[in-house]
mmCIF file of C-alpha atoms in Angstrom:
data_model
loop_
_atom_site.group_PDB
_atom_site.id
_atom_site.type_symbol
_atom_site.label_atom_id
_atom_site.label_comp_id
_atom_site.label_asym_id
_atom_site.label_seq_id
_atom_site.Cartn_x
_atom_site.Cartn_y
_atom_site.Cartn_z
ATOM 1 C CA UNK P 1 53.549 26.871 -8.661
ATOM 2 C CA UNK P 2 49.995 27.552 -9.140
ATOM 3 C CA UNK P 3 47.532 27.306 -6.479
ATOM 4 C CA UNK P 4 45.624 24.833 -8.251
ATOM 5 C CA UNK P 5 48.591 22.502 -8.476
ATOM 6 C CA UNK P 6 49.263 22.974 -4.859
ATOM 7 C CA UNK P 7 48.486 20.237 -2.844
ATOM 8 C CA UNK P 8 45.628 20.596 0.245
ATOM 9 C CA UNK P 9 47.248 20.416 3.374
ATOM 10 C CA UNK P 10 43.982 22.904 5.271
ATOM 11 C CA UNK P 11 41.013 20.356 6.592
ATOM 12 C CA UNK P 12 37.323 20.818 7.478
ATOM 13 C CA UNK P 13 35.506 18.995 10.146
ATOM 14 C CA UNK P 14 32.182 18.983 9.383
ATOM 15 C CA UNK P 15 30.212 17.294 12.174
ATOM 16 C CA UNK P 16 27.076 15.045 11.469
ATOM 17 C CA UNK P 17 24.593 12.851 12.825
ATOM 18 C CA UNK P 18 25.300 9.443 11.605
ATOM 19 C CA UNK P 19 22.324 9.509 8.681
ATOM 20 C CA UNK P 20 23.429 12.644 7.299
ATOM 21 C CA UNK P 21 27.121 10.952 6.890
ATOM 22 C CA UNK P 22 24.962 7.866 4.884
ATOM 23 C CA UNK P 23 23.038 10.479 2.752
ATOM 24 C CA UNK P 24 26.277 12.517 2.061
ATOM 25 C CA UNK P 25 28.147 9.196 1.080
ATOM 26 C CA UNK P 26 25.508 7.758 -0.974
ATOM 27 C CA UNK P 27 25.612 11.262 -2.693
ATOM 28 C CA UNK P 28 28.499 11.413 -3.448
ATOM 29 C CA UNK P 29 29.497 7.966 -4.556
ATOM 30 C CA UNK P 30 25.883 8.631 -7.355
ATOM 31 C CA UNK P 31 28.689 10.976 -8.614
ATOM 32 C CA UNK P 32 31.700 8.513 -8.874
ATOM 33 C CA UNK P 33 33.337 11.141 -6.193
ATOM 34 C CA UNK P 34 34.723 10.606 -2.767
ATOM 35 C CA UNK P 35 32.926 12.495 -0.335
ATOM 36 C CA UNK P 36 35.727 15.019 0.234
ATOM 37 C CA UNK P 37 36.067 16.111 -3.326
ATOM 38 C CA UNK P 38 32.401 15.379 -3.468
ATOM 39 C CA UNK P 39 32.001 18.257 -0.095
ATOM 40 C CA UNK P 40 34.913 20.429 -1.913
ATOM 41 C CA UNK P 41 33.327 20.897 -4.570
ATOM 42 C CA UNK P 42 29.468 20.907 -3.480
ATOM 43 C CA UNK P 43 31.403 23.856 -0.602
ATOM 44 C CA UNK P 44 33.017 26.176 -3.176
ATOM 45 C CA UNK P 45 29.160 26.037 -5.823
ATOM 46 C CA UNK P 46 30.548 23.816 -8.039
ATOM 47 C CA UNK P 47 27.260 21.876 -9.945
ATOM 48 C CA UNK P 48 28.014 17.429 -9.222
ATOM 49 C CA UNK P 49 26.293 15.960 -11.821
ATOM 50 C CA UNK P 50 24.873 12.489 -11.033
ATOM 51 C CA UNK P 51 26.967 9.668 -12.485
ATOM 52 C CA UNK P 52 23.326 7.858 -13.839
ATOM 53 C CA UNK P 53 21.032 8.834 -16.652
ATOM 54 C CA UNK P 54 18.457 8.739 -14.562
ATOM 55 C CA UNK P 55 15.735 8.367 -17.075
ATOM 56 C CA UNK P 56 17.189 5.095 -17.823
ATOM 57 C CA UNK P 57 17.310 3.925 -14.325
ATOM 58 C CA UNK P 58 13.174 5.047 -15.008
ATOM 59 C CA UNK P 59 13.196 2.810 -18.276
ATOM 60 C CA UNK P 60 14.507 0.230 -16.583
ATOM 61 C CA UNK P 61 12.858 -0.448 -14.003
ATOM 62 C CA UNK P 62 9.368 0.283 -16.693
ATOM 63 C CA UNK P 63 11.300 -2.549 -18.840
ATOM 64 C CA UNK P 64 11.941 -4.746 -15.357
ATOM 65 C CA UNK P 65 7.844 -4.850 -14.650
ATOM 66 C CA UNK P 66 7.625 -6.031 -18.198
ATOM 67 C CA UNK P 67 9.530 -8.884 -17.759
ATOM 68 C CA UNK P 68 7.591 -9.370 -14.639
ATOM 69 C CA UNK P 69 4.278 -9.667 -15.931
ATOM 70 C CA UNK P 70 5.785 -11.824 -19.319
ATOM 71 C CA UNK P 71 7.106 -14.222 -16.469
ATOM 72 C CA UNK P 72 3.858 -14.381 -14.752
ATOM 73 C CA UNK P 73 2.205 -15.073 -17.814
ATOM 74 C CA UNK P 74 4.438 -17.834 -18.455
ATOM 75 C CA UNK P 75 4.669 -19.395 -14.840
ATOM 76 C CA UNK P 76 1.150 -19.724 -15.226
ATOM 77 C CA UNK P 77 0.994 -21.884 -18.273
ATOM 78 C CA UNK P 78 3.556 -24.024 -17.025
ATOM 79 C CA UNK P 79 1.577 -24.629 -13.970
ATOM 80 C CA UNK P 80 -1.118 -26.135 -15.672
ATOM 81 C CA UNK P 81 -3.434 -23.094 -14.239
ATOM 82 C CA UNK P 82 -7.453 -23.675 -15.565
ATOM 83 C CA UNK P 83 -7.256 -19.732 -16.834
ATOM 84 C CA UNK P 84 -4.707 -20.492 -19.377
ATOM 85 C CA UNK P 85 -6.465 -23.953 -20.810
ATOM 86 C CA UNK P 86 -7.018 -21.641 -24.059
ATOM 87 C CA UNK P 87 -3.456 -20.654 -24.831
ATOM 88 C CA UNK P 88 -1.208 -22.659 -27.188
ATOM 89 C CA UNK P 89 2.138 -23.351 -27.757
ATOM 90 C CA UNK P 90 2.329 -20.425 -30.284
ATOM 91 C CA UNK P 91 0.808 -18.151 -28.018
ATOM 92 C CA UNK P 92 3.521 -19.599 -25.191
ATOM 93 C CA UNK P 93 6.511 -18.928 -27.732
ATOM 94 C CA UNK P 94 5.360 -15.020 -28.567
ATOM 95 C CA UNK P 95 5.853 -14.362 -24.837
ATOM 96 C CA UNK P 96 9.115 -15.801 -24.597
ATOM 97 C CA UNK P 97 10.238 -14.148 -27.577
ATOM 98 C CA UNK P 98 9.057 -11.110 -26.094
ATOM 99 C CA UNK P 99 11.275 -12.153 -22.856
ATOM 100 C CA UNK P 100 14.627 -12.191 -25.324
ATOM 101 C CA UNK P 101 13.325 -9.177 -26.649
ATOM 102 C CA UNK P 102 12.866 -7.367 -23.573
ATOM 103 C CA UNK P 103 16.034 -8.941 -21.922
ATOM 104 C CA UNK P 104 17.679 -7.231 -25.024
ATOM 105 C CA UNK P 105 16.449 -3.660 -24.444
ATOM 106 C CA UNK P 106 17.390 -3.703 -21.149
ATOM 107 C CA UNK P 107 21.130 -5.008 -21.796
ATOM 108 C CA UNK P 108 21.326 -2.073 -24.308
ATOM 109 C CA UNK P 109 19.616 0.450 -21.473
ATOM 110 C CA UNK P 110 22.119 -1.203 -18.852
ATOM 111 C CA UNK P 111 24.843 0.236 -21.150
ATOM 112 C CA UNK P 112 24.026 3.896 -21.628
ATOM 113 C CA UNK P 113 22.855 4.033 -17.722
ATOM 114 C CA UNK P 114 26.902 5.085 -15.900
ATOM 115 C CA UNK P 115 26.692 7.968 -17.835
ATOM 116 C CA UNK P 116 30.404 8.700 -19.624
ATOM 117 C CA UNK P 117 32.596 11.432 -17.155
ATOM 118 C CA UNK P 118 32.967 13.497 -20.980
ATOM 119 C CA UNK P 119 28.687 13.703 -20.374
ATOM 120 C CA UNK P 120 28.591 15.201 -16.414
#
């Protein structure tokens, strides 16, 4: 039987503080691996990759901020705030359309945030 196919029978016990344990568990989760597999890969010098595309996560955060600003404008208009007295229905409809477009962008990006195994 090849070495790779043999079951792993040996265990290592590594003492860690609670905060270290939490960090290791979080890092393992970010790679999609169980803690044992994550630590084994790191300990053997393999590169472990996140299952999240960080650039896409940053883009989602930016878009979320845009939605917040658009929502704030809409809220001001709906509450008859004097600062929005000059804004007509046409502008408000444009803001609503922009919110819908932005939500569509978010949905597209959310579908690509988790990287498929093939690209890790």
